[in-house]
Amino acid sequence: MKITIRRGVKKDLPLVLKLIKELADYEKSLDEVTITLQDLENDGFGDRPYYQFLIAEDEKKIIGLSFYFIRYSTWKGKILHLEDFVITEEYRNKGVGSLLFKKTVAICKKLNLNAMTWQVLDWNEPAINFYKKHKADFETWLHGMLTKEQIQKMNHSEKK
Protein backbone atom coordinates (compact mmCIF):
# COMPACT_ATOMS: atom_id res chain seq x y z
CA MET A 1 0.00 0.00 0.00
CA LYS A 2 1.45 3.36 -1.08
CA ILE A 3 -0.89 6.15 0.07
CA THR A 4 -0.64 9.69 -1.26
CA ILE A 5 -2.83 12.67 -0.42
CA ARG A 6 -3.26 15.40 -3.02
CA ARG A 7 -5.53 18.27 -3.99
CA GLY A 8 -8.47 17.21 -6.07
CA VAL A 9 -8.76 18.23 -9.71
CA LYS A 10 -11.63 18.36 -12.19
CA LYS A 11 -10.86 14.95 -13.72
CA ASP A 12 -11.44 13.37 -10.27
CA LEU A 13 -15.08 14.44 -10.17
CA PRO A 14 -16.69 11.23 -11.51
CA LEU A 15 -15.03 9.24 -8.71
CA VAL A 16 -15.76 12.02 -6.21
CA LEU A 17 -19.45 11.72 -7.04
CA LYS A 18 -19.17 7.95 -6.61
CA LEU A 19 -17.63 8.42 -3.14
CA ILE A 20 -20.31 10.95 -2.20
CA LYS A 21 -22.96 8.39 -3.14
CA GLU A 22 -21.10 5.62 -1.30
CA LEU A 23 -21.16 7.74 1.87
CA ALA A 24 -24.82 8.67 1.38
CA ASP A 25 -25.69 5.00 0.94
CA TYR A 26 -23.84 4.12 4.16
CA GLU A 27 -25.76 6.92 5.90
CA LYS A 28 -29.04 5.48 4.57
CA SER A 29 -29.67 8.64 2.53
CA LEU A 30 -28.73 7.77 -1.05
CA ASP A 31 -32.07 9.10 -2.32
CA GLU A 32 -31.13 12.53 -0.91
CA VAL A 33 -28.20 12.94 -3.34
CA THR A 34 -29.45 15.12 -6.19
CA ILE A 35 -26.17 16.74 -7.21
CA THR A 36 -24.86 15.93 -10.68
CA LEU A 37 -21.41 15.76 -12.20
CA GLN A 38 -22.22 19.01 -14.02
CA ASP A 39 -23.15 20.68 -10.71
CA LEU A 40 -19.82 19.61 -9.22
CA GLU A 41 -17.93 20.95 -12.25
CA ASN A 42 -19.77 24.28 -12.26
CA ASP A 43 -19.64 24.81 -8.50
CA GLY A 44 -16.05 23.71 -7.92
CA PHE A 45 -14.27 24.84 -11.05
CA GLY A 46 -16.08 27.96 -12.21
CA ASP A 47 -15.28 31.63 -11.63
CA ARG A 48 -16.13 31.31 -7.94
CA PRO A 49 -15.37 27.84 -6.55
CA TYR A 50 -17.69 26.96 -3.67
CA TYR A 51 -15.69 23.97 -2.45
CA GLN A 52 -12.32 22.22 -2.56
CA PHE A 53 -11.30 18.65 -1.90
CA LEU A 54 -8.42 16.36 -1.11
CA ILE A 55 -8.02 12.90 -2.57
CA ALA A 56 -6.39 9.87 -0.94
CA GLU A 57 -4.86 7.46 -3.44
CA ASP A 58 -3.22 4.06 -3.35
CA GLU A 59 -1.04 3.65 -6.45
CA LYS A 60 -3.21 6.19 -8.35
CA LYS A 61 -6.46 4.48 -7.27
CA ILE A 62 -8.79 6.96 -5.53
CA ILE A 63 -9.70 5.54 -2.12
CA GLY A 64 -10.72 8.56 -0.03
CA LEU A 65 -12.18 12.04 -0.09
CA SER A 66 -12.08 15.11 2.15
CA PHE A 67 -14.61 17.57 0.71
CA TYR A 68 -14.66 21.01 2.35
CA PHE A 69 -15.33 24.73 2.07
CA ILE A 70 -14.46 27.84 4.06
CA ARG A 71 -17.29 29.49 5.96
CA TYR A 72 -17.49 32.42 8.33
CA SER A 73 -18.63 32.37 11.94
CA THR A 74 -19.67 35.58 13.66
CA TRP A 75 -18.16 34.11 16.83
CA LYS A 76 -14.97 32.49 15.51
CA GLY A 77 -14.22 34.04 12.11
CA LYS A 78 -12.87 31.84 9.30
CA ILE A 79 -13.68 28.13 9.65
CA LEU A 80 -13.14 25.09 7.45
CA HIS A 81 -16.33 23.05 7.19
CA LEU A 82 -15.71 19.41 6.31
CA GLU A 83 -18.78 18.49 4.28
CA ASP A 84 -17.89 14.90 3.40
CA PHE A 85 -15.12 12.64 4.63
CA VAL A 86 -15.07 9.09 3.29
CA ILE A 87 -12.63 6.24 2.87
CA THR A 88 -13.65 3.30 0.66
CA GLU A 89 -14.63 0.30 2.75
CA GLU A 90 -11.66 -1.91 1.86
CA TYR A 91 -9.21 0.80 3.05
CA ARG A 92 -10.88 1.61 6.38
CA ASN A 93 -8.95 0.95 9.61
CA LYS A 94 -5.62 1.05 7.77
CA GLY A 95 -4.54 4.59 8.67
CA VAL A 96 -5.76 6.21 5.45
CA GLY A 97 -8.46 8.22 7.23
CA SER A 98 -5.95 9.57 9.75
CA LEU A 99 -3.58 10.66 6.97
CA LEU A 100 -6.38 12.39 5.08
CA PHE A 101 -7.79 14.01 8.22
CA LYS A 102 -4.35 15.33 9.24
CA LYS A 103 -3.85 16.80 5.74
CA THR A 104 -7.21 18.54 6.08
CA VAL A 105 -6.17 19.92 9.48
CA ALA A 106 -2.90 21.09 7.86
CA ILE A 107 -4.96 23.20 5.44
CA CYS A 108 -6.60 24.87 8.45
CA LYS A 109 -3.15 25.69 9.83
CA LYS A 110 -1.84 26.93 6.47
CA LEU A 111 -4.85 29.23 5.99
CA ASN A 112 -4.74 30.36 9.63
CA LEU A 113 -8.34 29.28 10.21
CA ASN A 114 -9.91 29.41 13.65
CA ALA A 115 -11.69 26.05 13.66
CA MET A 116 -12.79 23.05 11.65
CA THR A 117 -16.37 21.78 11.82
CA TRP A 118 -18.31 18.82 10.48
CA GLN A 119 -21.43 16.81 11.16
CA VAL A 120 -21.73 13.15 12.01
CA LEU A 121 -24.86 11.09 12.46
CA ASP A 122 -25.47 10.18 16.09
CA TRP A 123 -25.64 6.46 15.25
CA ASN A 124 -22.37 6.41 13.27
CA GLU A 125 -20.19 5.07 16.09
CA PRO A 126 -17.17 4.27 13.87
CA ALA A 127 -17.04 7.89 12.66
CA ILE A 128 -17.63 9.32 16.14
CA ASN A 129 -14.83 7.15 17.53
CA PHE A 130 -12.54 8.17 14.66
CA TYR A 131 -13.06 11.88 15.40
CA LYS A 132 -12.71 11.36 19.16
CA LYS A 133 -9.41 9.58 18.50
CA HIS A 134 -8.32 12.83 16.85
CA LYS A 135 -9.33 14.83 19.96
CA ALA A 136 -12.53 16.29 18.48
CA ASP A 137 -15.20 17.85 20.67
CA PHE A 138 -18.89 17.39 19.96
CA GLU A 139 -21.17 20.36 20.57
CA THR A 140 -24.71 20.37 21.84
CA TRP A 141 -25.98 22.47 18.92
CA LEU A 142 -28.61 21.10 16.54
CA HIS A 143 -28.20 21.87 12.85
CA GLY A 144 -31.25 22.96 10.86
CA MET A 145 -31.90 22.93 7.13
CA LEU A 146 -34.42 24.16 4.57
CA THR A 147 -34.58 22.32 1.23
CA LYS A 148 -34.71 24.18 -2.07
CA GLU A 149 -38.42 23.36 -2.27
CA GLN A 150 -39.05 24.75 1.22
CA ILE A 151 -37.15 27.92 0.34
CA GLN A 152 -39.18 28.36 -2.85
CA LYS A 153 -42.45 27.85 -0.97
CA MET A 154 -41.38 30.31 1.71
CA ASN A 155 -40.45 32.99 -0.82
CA HIS A 156 -43.68 32.35 -2.74
CA SER A 157 -45.82 32.75 0.37
CA GLU A 158 -44.07 36.03 1.27
CA LYS A 159 -45.05 37.56 -2.10
CA LYS A 160 -48.75 37.16 -1.38
mmCIF file of C-alpha atoms in Angstrom:
data_model
loop_
_atom_site.group_PDB
_atom_site.id
_atom_site.type_symbol
_atom_site.label_atom_id
_atom_site.label_comp_id
_atom_site.label_asym_id
_atom_site.label_seq_id
_atom_site.Cartn_x
_atom_site.Cartn_y
_atom_site.Cartn_z
ATOM 1 C CA MET A 1 0.000 0.000 0.000
ATOM 2 C CA LYS A 2 1.454 3.361 -1.080
ATOM 3 C CA ILE A 3 -0.889 6.145 0.065
ATOM 4 C CA THR A 4 -0.641 9.689 -1.255
ATOM 5 C CA ILE A 5 -2.829 12.671 -0.424
ATOM 6 C CA ARG A 6 -3.260 15.401 -3.024
ATOM 7 C CA ARG A 7 -5.530 18.267 -3.993
ATOM 8 C CA GLY A 8 -8.473 17.206 -6.069
ATOM 9 C CA VAL A 9 -8.758 18.227 -9.710
ATOM 10 C CA LYS A 10 -11.627 18.355 -12.185
ATOM 11 C CA LYS A 11 -10.864 14.949 -13.715
ATOM 12 C CA ASP A 12 -11.438 13.372 -10.271
ATOM 13 C CA LEU A 13 -15.078 14.438 -10.167
ATOM 14 C CA PRO A 14 -16.690 11.233 -11.512
ATOM 15 C CA LEU A 15 -15.029 9.244 -8.713
ATOM 16 C CA VAL A 16 -15.757 12.019 -6.205
ATOM 17 C CA LEU A 17 -19.451 11.719 -7.042
ATOM 18 C CA LYS A 18 -19.175 7.948 -6.612
ATOM 19 C CA LEU A 19 -17.629 8.417 -3.139
ATOM 20 C CA ILE A 20 -20.313 10.953 -2.199
ATOM 21 C CA LYS A 21 -22.956 8.392 -3.143
ATOM 22 C CA GLU A 22 -21.104 5.623 -1.296
ATOM 23 C CA LEU A 23 -21.155 7.744 1.866
ATOM 24 C CA ALA A 24 -24.817 8.668 1.381
ATOM 25 C CA ASP A 25 -25.694 4.997 0.943
ATOM 26 C CA TYR A 26 -23.844 4.120 4.158
ATOM 27 C CA GLU A 27 -25.763 6.918 5.904
ATOM 28 C CA LYS A 28 -29.039 5.478 4.565
ATOM 29 C CA SER A 29 -29.673 8.642 2.529
ATOM 30 C CA LEU A 30 -28.728 7.771 -1.046
ATOM 31 C CA ASP A 31 -32.068 9.101 -2.321
ATOM 32 C CA GLU A 32 -31.129 12.529 -0.912
ATOM 33 C CA VAL A 33 -28.195 12.942 -3.337
ATOM 34 C CA THR A 34 -29.452 15.119 -6.189
ATOM 35 C CA ILE A 35 -26.170 16.744 -7.206
ATOM 36 C CA THR A 36 -24.861 15.928 -10.681
ATOM 37 C CA LEU A 37 -21.414 15.761 -12.197
ATOM 38 C CA GLN A 38 -22.223 19.010 -14.021
ATOM 39 C CA ASP A 39 -23.145 20.683 -10.708
ATOM 40 C CA LEU A 40 -19.817 19.611 -9.223
ATOM 41 C CA GLU A 41 -17.934 20.947 -12.253
ATOM 42 C CA ASN A 42 -19.767 24.283 -12.261
ATOM 43 C CA ASP A 43 -19.638 24.805 -8.503
ATOM 44 C CA GLY A 44 -16.054 23.707 -7.920
ATOM 45 C CA PHE A 45 -14.265 24.843 -11.048
ATOM 46 C CA GLY A 46 -16.084 27.959 -12.212
ATOM 47 C CA ASP A 47 -15.277 31.632 -11.626
ATOM 48 C CA ARG A 48 -16.128 31.311 -7.940
ATOM 49 C CA PRO A 49 -15.374 27.837 -6.552
ATOM 50 C CA TYR A 50 -17.687 26.956 -3.671
ATOM 51 C CA TYR A 51 -15.686 23.965 -2.455
ATOM 52 C CA GLN A 52 -12.320 22.216 -2.557
ATOM 53 C CA PHE A 53 -11.300 18.646 -1.901
ATOM 54 C CA LEU A 54 -8.417 16.362 -1.115
ATOM 55 C CA ILE A 55 -8.019 12.895 -2.565
ATOM 56 C CA ALA A 56 -6.393 9.867 -0.944
ATOM 57 C CA GLU A 57 -4.862 7.457 -3.445
ATOM 58 C CA ASP A 58 -3.219 4.063 -3.350
ATOM 59 C CA GLU A 59 -1.043 3.646 -6.451
ATOM 60 C CA LYS A 60 -3.212 6.191 -8.347
ATOM 61 C CA LYS A 61 -6.465 4.479 -7.269
ATOM 62 C CA ILE A 62 -8.785 6.959 -5.526
ATOM 63 C CA ILE A 63 -9.703 5.540 -2.118
ATOM 64 C CA GLY A 64 -10.720 8.560 -0.035
ATOM 65 C CA LEU A 65 -12.183 12.045 -0.088
ATOM 66 C CA SER A 66 -12.081 15.113 2.153
ATOM 67 C CA PHE A 67 -14.615 17.574 0.708
ATOM 68 C CA TYR A 68 -14.657 21.013 2.351
ATOM 69 C CA PHE A 69 -15.332 24.734 2.069
ATOM 70 C CA ILE A 70 -14.460 27.838 4.057
ATOM 71 C CA ARG A 71 -17.292 29.488 5.964
ATOM 72 C CA TYR A 72 -17.487 32.421 8.328
ATOM 73 C CA SER A 73 -18.629 32.370 11.939
ATOM 74 C CA THR A 74 -19.666 35.579 13.662
ATOM 75 C CA TRP A 75 -18.164 34.109 16.835
ATOM 76 C CA LYS A 76 -14.974 32.493 15.506
ATOM 77 C CA GLY A 77 -14.222 34.044 12.107
ATOM 78 C CA LYS A 78 -12.869 31.837 9.298
ATOM 79 C CA ILE A 79 -13.677 28.127 9.654
ATOM 80 C CA LEU A 80 -13.143 25.090 7.446
ATOM 81 C CA HIS A 81 -16.325 23.047 7.186
ATOM 82 C CA LEU A 82 -15.710 19.412 6.309
ATOM 83 C CA GLU A 83 -18.782 18.489 4.279
ATOM 84 C CA ASP A 84 -17.887 14.899 3.399
ATOM 85 C CA PHE A 85 -15.118 12.639 4.627
ATOM 86 C CA VAL A 86 -15.068 9.094 3.288
ATOM 87 C CA ILE A 87 -12.633 6.236 2.865
ATOM 88 C CA THR A 88 -13.650 3.299 0.664
ATOM 89 C CA GLU A 89 -14.629 0.302 2.751
ATOM 90 C CA GLU A 90 -11.658 -1.905 1.856
ATOM 91 C CA TYR A 91 -9.214 0.801 3.053
ATOM 92 C CA ARG A 92 -10.876 1.611 6.383
ATOM 93 C CA ASN A 93 -8.953 0.949 9.609
ATOM 94 C CA LYS A 94 -5.619 1.049 7.771
ATOM 95 C CA GLY A 95 -4.543 4.592 8.666
ATOM 96 C CA VAL A 96 -5.755 6.215 5.445
ATOM 97 C CA GLY A 97 -8.457 8.221 7.230
ATOM 98 C CA SER A 98 -5.952 9.572 9.749
ATOM 99 C CA LEU A 99 -3.576 10.658 6.969
ATOM 100 C CA LEU A 100 -6.382 12.392 5.082
ATOM 101 C CA PHE A 101 -7.791 14.009 8.221
ATOM 102 C CA LYS A 102 -4.352 15.330 9.237
ATOM 103 C CA LYS A 103 -3.845 16.805 5.741
ATOM 104 C CA THR A 104 -7.212 18.543 6.084
ATOM 105 C CA VAL A 105 -6.167 19.923 9.478
ATOM 106 C CA ALA A 106 -2.901 21.092 7.865
ATOM 107 C CA ILE A 107 -4.959 23.200 5.442
ATOM 108 C CA CYS A 108 -6.598 24.866 8.450
ATOM 109 C CA LYS A 109 -3.152 25.689 9.831
ATOM 110 C CA LYS A 110 -1.842 26.929 6.474
ATOM 111 C CA LEU A 111 -4.854 29.233 5.991
ATOM 112 C CA ASN A 112 -4.743 30.359 9.635
ATOM 113 C CA LEU A 113 -8.339 29.284 10.206
ATOM 114 C CA ASN A 114 -9.908 29.411 13.646
ATOM 115 C CA ALA A 115 -11.690 26.052 13.655
ATOM 116 C CA MET A 116 -12.790 23.054 11.646
ATOM 117 C CA THR A 117 -16.367 21.778 11.820
ATOM 118 C CA TRP A 118 -18.309 18.816 10.476
ATOM 119 C CA GLN A 119 -21.435 16.815 11.157
ATOM 120 C CA VAL A 120 -21.727 13.147 12.007
ATOM 121 C CA LEU A 121 -24.863 11.093 12.459
ATOM 122 C CA ASP A 122 -25.469 10.184 16.091
ATOM 123 C CA TRP A 123 -25.641 6.459 15.252
ATOM 124 C CA ASN A 124 -22.373 6.411 13.274
ATOM 125 C CA GLU A 125 -20.186 5.072 16.091
ATOM 126 C CA PRO A 126 -17.166 4.265 13.870
ATOM 127 C CA ALA A 127 -17.037 7.887 12.656
ATOM 128 C CA ILE A 128 -17.630 9.316 16.138
ATOM 129 C CA ASN A 129 -14.830 7.154 17.531
ATOM 130 C CA PHE A 130 -12.536 8.174 14.659
ATOM 131 C CA TYR A 131 -13.065 11.878 15.401
ATOM 132 C CA LYS A 132 -12.709 11.363 19.156
ATOM 133 C CA LYS A 133 -9.405 9.584 18.499
ATOM 134 C CA HIS A 134 -8.319 12.828 16.846
ATOM 135 C CA LYS A 135 -9.332 14.833 19.962
ATOM 136 C CA ALA A 136 -12.532 16.290 18.482
ATOM 137 C CA ASP A 137 -15.205 17.852 20.668
ATOM 138 C CA PHE A 138 -18.889 17.391 19.956
ATOM 139 C CA GLU A 139 -21.170 20.364 20.573
ATOM 140 C CA THR A 140 -24.713 20.371 21.838
ATOM 141 C CA TRP A 141 -25.984 22.466 18.919
ATOM 142 C CA LEU A 142 -28.605 21.097 16.542
ATOM 143 C CA HIS A 143 -28.204 21.872 12.852
ATOM 144 C CA GLY A 144 -31.247 22.964 10.856
ATOM 145 C CA MET A 145 -31.900 22.935 7.126
ATOM 146 C CA LEU A 146 -34.417 24.156 4.570
ATOM 147 C CA THR A 147 -34.582 22.317 1.233
ATOM 148 C CA LYS A 148 -34.709 24.183 -2.069
ATOM 149 C CA GLU A 149 -38.418 23.363 -2.274
ATOM 150 C CA GLN A 150 -39.053 24.745 1.215
ATOM 151 C CA ILE A 151 -37.152 27.919 0.337
ATOM 152 C CA GLN A 152 -39.185 28.358 -2.846
ATOM 153 C CA LYS A 153 -42.450 27.853 -0.969
ATOM 154 C CA MET A 154 -41.376 30.314 1.714
ATOM 155 C CA ASN A 155 -40.453 32.990 -0.823
ATOM 156 C CA HIS A 156 -43.675 32.353 -2.735
ATOM 157 C CA SER A 157 -45.825 32.754 0.368
ATOM 158 C CA GLU A 158 -44.069 36.030 1.271
ATOM 159 C CA LYS A 159 -45.045 37.558 -2.097
ATOM 160 C CA LYS A 160 -48.748 37.159 -1.376
#
